[in-house]
Coordinates of C-alpha atoms in Angstrom, one line a residue:
M1 CA 0.0 0.0 0.0
G2 CA 1.3 3.4 -0.9
P3 CA 1.6 6.3 1.5
K4 CA -1.7 7.8 2.6
T5 CA -2.6 11.1 1.2
P6 CA -3.1 13.6 4.0
K7 CA -6.7 14.8 4.4
K8 CA -7.4 18.3 3.6
D9 CA -9.1 20.4 6.3
M10 CA -12.7 20.9 5.4
K11 CA -13.8 24.4 6.4
T12 CA -17.3 25.6 6.3
T13 CA -17.6 29.2 5.0
A14 CA -20.7 31.3 4.8
F15 CA -22.0 32.3 1.4
T16 CA -20.9 35.8 0.6
P17 CA -23.0 37.7 -1.9
S18 CA -21.1 38.9 -4.9
T19 CA -20.5 42.6 -5.2
T20 CA -23.5 44.1 -6.9
P21 CA -22.8 47.0 -9.3
K22 CA -24.5 50.3 -8.8
E23 CA -26.5 49.9 -12.0
L24 CA -28.7 47.2 -10.3
P25 CA -32.1 48.4 -9.0
L26 CA -32.1 49.4 -5.3
V27 CA -34.5 47.8 -2.8
V28 CA -34.8 49.8 0.4
A29 CA -36.3 48.4 3.6
L30 CA -37.5 51.4 5.5
N31 CA -37.9 51.1 9.3
C32 CA -38.9 47.5 9.1
L33 CA -36.2 44.9 8.5
Q34 CA -33.3 45.0 10.9
D35 CA -31.6 42.0 9.2
T36 CA -31.7 41.8 5.4
T37 CA -29.3 38.9 5.1
I38 CA -31.9 36.6 3.4
E39 CA -33.0 39.4 1.1
R40 CA -29.5 40.1 0.0
L41 CA -28.8 36.4 -0.7
M42 CA -32.0 35.9 -2.6
L43 CA -31.5 39.1 -4.7
D44 CA -27.7 38.7 -5.2
G45 CA -26.9 39.8 -8.7
V46 CA -30.5 41.0 -9.2
A47 CA -30.8 44.0 -6.9
R48 CA -29.0 45.9 -4.2
V49 CA -30.7 45.8 -0.8
E50 CA -30.3 48.5 1.9
S51 CA -32.0 48.6 5.3
I52 CA -32.4 52.1 6.8
V53 CA -33.9 53.4 10.0
G54 CA -34.8 57.1 10.3
H55 CA -35.2 59.9 7.8
S56 CA -31.9 61.6 7.7
K57 CA -30.8 63.4 4.5
A58 CA -28.6 60.5 3.5
H59 CA -31.6 58.1 4.0
L60 CA -33.9 60.3 2.0
S61 CA -31.5 60.2 -0.9
L62 CA -31.6 56.4 -0.8
I63 CA -35.4 56.4 -0.7
E64 CA -35.5 58.7 -3.7
E65 CA -33.1 56.3 -5.6
A66 CA -35.0 53.1 -4.7
T67 CA -36.9 51.1 -7.3
V68 CA -38.6 49.1 -4.6
I69 CA -39.4 50.2 -1.1
I70 CA -40.5 47.9 1.7
V71 CA -42.4 49.5 4.7
L72 CA -44.5 48.4 7.5
S73 CA -47.1 51.1 6.7
L74 CA -47.3 54.2 4.5
N75 CA -49.2 55.8 7.3
D76 CA -46.1 55.6 9.6
L77 CA -43.8 57.5 7.3
S78 CA -43.0 61.2 7.7
S79 CA -44.5 63.6 5.1
A80 CA -41.0 64.0 3.6
A81 CA -40.5 60.2 3.3
Q82 CA -44.0 59.8 1.9
A83 CA -43.3 62.3 -0.9
L84 CA -40.1 60.5 -1.9
V85 CA -41.8 57.0 -1.7
S86 CA -44.0 58.0 -4.6
S87 CA -41.0 57.9 -6.9
A88 CA -40.6 54.1 -6.4
K89 CA -41.9 51.7 -9.0
L90 CA -43.1 49.3 -6.3
V91 CA -44.0 49.8 -2.7
V92 CA -44.6 46.7 -0.4
C93 CA -46.4 47.1 2.9
I94 CA -45.6 44.2 5.2
G95 CA -47.0 45.3 8.6
S96 CA -50.3 47.1 8.1
G97 CA -53.6 45.6 9.0
S98 CA -55.6 48.0 6.9
P99 CA -55.2 47.6 3.2
Q100 CA -58.0 50.1 2.6
L101 CA -56.1 52.8 4.4
E102 CA -52.8 51.9 2.6
A103 CA -54.5 52.0 -0.8
A104 CA -56.0 55.4 0.0
I105 CA -52.7 56.8 1.0
A106 CA -51.0 55.3 -2.1
E107 CA -53.6 56.9 -4.3
D108 CA -53.0 60.3 -2.7
L109 CA -49.2 59.8 -3.2
R110 CA -49.7 58.6 -6.8
I111 CA -47.7 55.5 -6.1
Q112 CA -47.3 53.4 -9.3
R113 CA -47.9 50.0 -7.7
L114 CA -48.7 48.9 -4.2
V115 CA -48.5 45.4 -2.8
H116 CA -50.1 44.8 0.6
V117 CA -48.9 41.7 2.5
N118 CA -51.8 40.6 4.6
V119 CA -51.0 40.5 8.3
Q120 CA -53.4 38.4 10.2
L121 CA -52.8 39.8 13.7
V122 CA -56.2 41.2 14.3
D123 CA -56.9 39.2 17.5
E124 CA -53.4 39.9 18.9
A125 CA -53.7 43.6 18.2
A126 CA -57.2 43.8 19.7
D127 CA -56.2 41.8 22.8
T128 CA -53.2 44.0 23.5
T129 CA -55.2 47.2 22.9
L130 CA -57.9 46.3 25.4
A131 CA -55.3 44.9 27.9
L132 CA -53.4 48.2 27.8
T133 CA -56.7 50.2 28.2
L134 CA -57.7 48.1 31.2
A135 CA -54.2 48.5 32.7
L136 CA -54.5 52.3 32.6
L137 CA -58.0 52.3 34.0
R138 CA -57.5 49.8 36.7
R139 CA -53.9 50.7 37.5
T140 CA -52.8 47.1 37.3
H141 CA -49.2 48.2 37.0
V142 CA -49.4 49.4 40.6
L143 CA -50.9 46.1 41.7
A144 CA -48.1 44.2 39.9
Q145 CA -45.5 46.3 41.7
C146 CA -47.1 45.7 45.0
C147 CA -47.1 41.9 44.4
Q148 CA -43.4 42.1 43.5
R149 CA -42.8 43.6 46.9
G150 CA -45.0 41.0 48.7
I151 CA -47.9 43.4 49.3
W152 CA -51.1 41.6 48.6
A153 CA -53.5 44.3 49.9
P154 CA -52.4 47.7 48.5
S155 CA -53.8 50.8 50.2
P156 CA -56.6 52.8 48.7
T157 CA -54.0 55.7 48.2
L158 CA -52.0 53.6 45.8
L159 CA -55.1 52.8 43.8
R160 CA -56.3 56.4 43.6
G161 CA -57.4 57.2 40.1
S162 CA -58.7 53.7 39.2
R163 CA -61.8 53.8 37.1
R164 CA -64.7 51.4 36.6
C165 CA -65.1 50.4 32.9
N166 CA -68.8 50.1 33.0
G167 CA -70.4 53.1 31.5
L168 CA -67.2 54.7 30.1
T169 CA -67.2 55.6 26.4
L170 CA -64.4 54.2 24.3
G171 CA -63.8 56.1 21.1
L172 CA -62.2 54.4 18.1
L173 CA -60.5 56.5 15.4
G174 CA -60.7 54.3 12.3
L175 CA -62.9 51.4 11.6
D176 CA -60.9 48.4 10.4
N177 CA -60.9 44.8 11.5
V178 CA -58.8 45.6 14.6
A179 CA -61.2 48.3 15.7
L180 CA -64.2 46.0 15.3
A181 CA -62.4 43.3 17.3
V182 CA -61.6 45.8 20.0
A183 CA -65.2 46.9 20.1
Q184 CA -66.4 43.3 20.5
R185 CA -64.1 42.8 23.5
A186 CA -64.9 46.2 25.1
I187 CA -68.6 45.5 25.1
G188 CA -68.0 42.7 27.6
F189 CA -66.5 45.1 30.1
G190 CA -69.4 47.5 29.9
F191 CA -67.9 50.2 27.6
L192 CA -70.1 52.4 25.5
L193 CA -68.6 52.7 22.1
T194 CA -68.3 55.3 19.4
F195 CA -66.2 55.6 16.3
Y196 CA -65.0 58.0 13.6
D197 CA -64.1 56.5 10.2
P198 CA -61.6 58.7 8.2
L199 CA -62.3 56.6 5.1
K200 CA -66.0 57.6 5.0
D201 CA -65.9 58.3 1.3
R202 CA -66.3 54.6 0.4
D203 CA -68.4 53.2 -2.4
K204 CA -72.0 52.5 -1.4
E205 CA -71.7 48.7 -1.2
E206 CA -68.5 48.8 0.9
A207 CA -70.0 51.6 3.1
A208 CA -73.1 49.5 3.7
E209 CA -71.0 46.5 4.7
W210 CA -68.9 48.5 7.2
A211 CA -72.0 50.2 8.6
H212 CA -73.6 46.8 9.3
A213 CA -70.4 45.5 10.9
A214 CA -70.3 48.6 13.1
E215 CA -73.9 48.1 14.1
V216 CA -73.3 44.5 15.0
A217 CA -70.3 45.5 17.1
G218 CA -72.4 48.1 19.0
L219 CA -70.6 51.1 17.6
V220 CA -72.3 54.6 17.4
P221 CA -70.8 56.9 14.7
V222 CA -69.7 60.4 15.4
H223 CA -69.2 63.2 12.9
S224 CA -66.1 64.8 14.4
V225 CA -63.3 64.1 16.8

């Protein structure tokens, strides 16, 4: 038998995207994706990917240059960023629960094409909204602090400012699926409900559907806020 050939060390190296020329289209993730490693790998050689947070002058120039812009919601952007977003050929909303609102804003901004990624977090958003509302009214954060200190019967002084929910009026600004879910939950705690719909200029069929949903939820419309 001949001499054994020494084994070469096998090293595992992470895939490094090739350098993308500046001529490639730019995809900007605006205030939404902290880590764009997957996006960079998938679009390597097809597009450049940048993730930015904030609206500094340097960031605004990137937004203006972008072919595709990824955002959580158009409604969350500053007026300056909104104006620049309209220059993109495609805007992708990945975190909004209200496609109607995003479509209305996109129309006002004259965005060429809008893609809305449906986010089914209605129950989670409604649960959290009502939980925070109850925490403020019932001062449950004070109760939690007392429990941490081993105090099981906090004094009335600590609970000063607590309110009963029954009979209080809860106002909802906007009438989307989350608002309707919050309304359904709030009724069980005795809230009186009212709402204002900023998208009141709907077509007749859609307006009728929303009006019926609001009536079922126990909402009373108001004309101003």
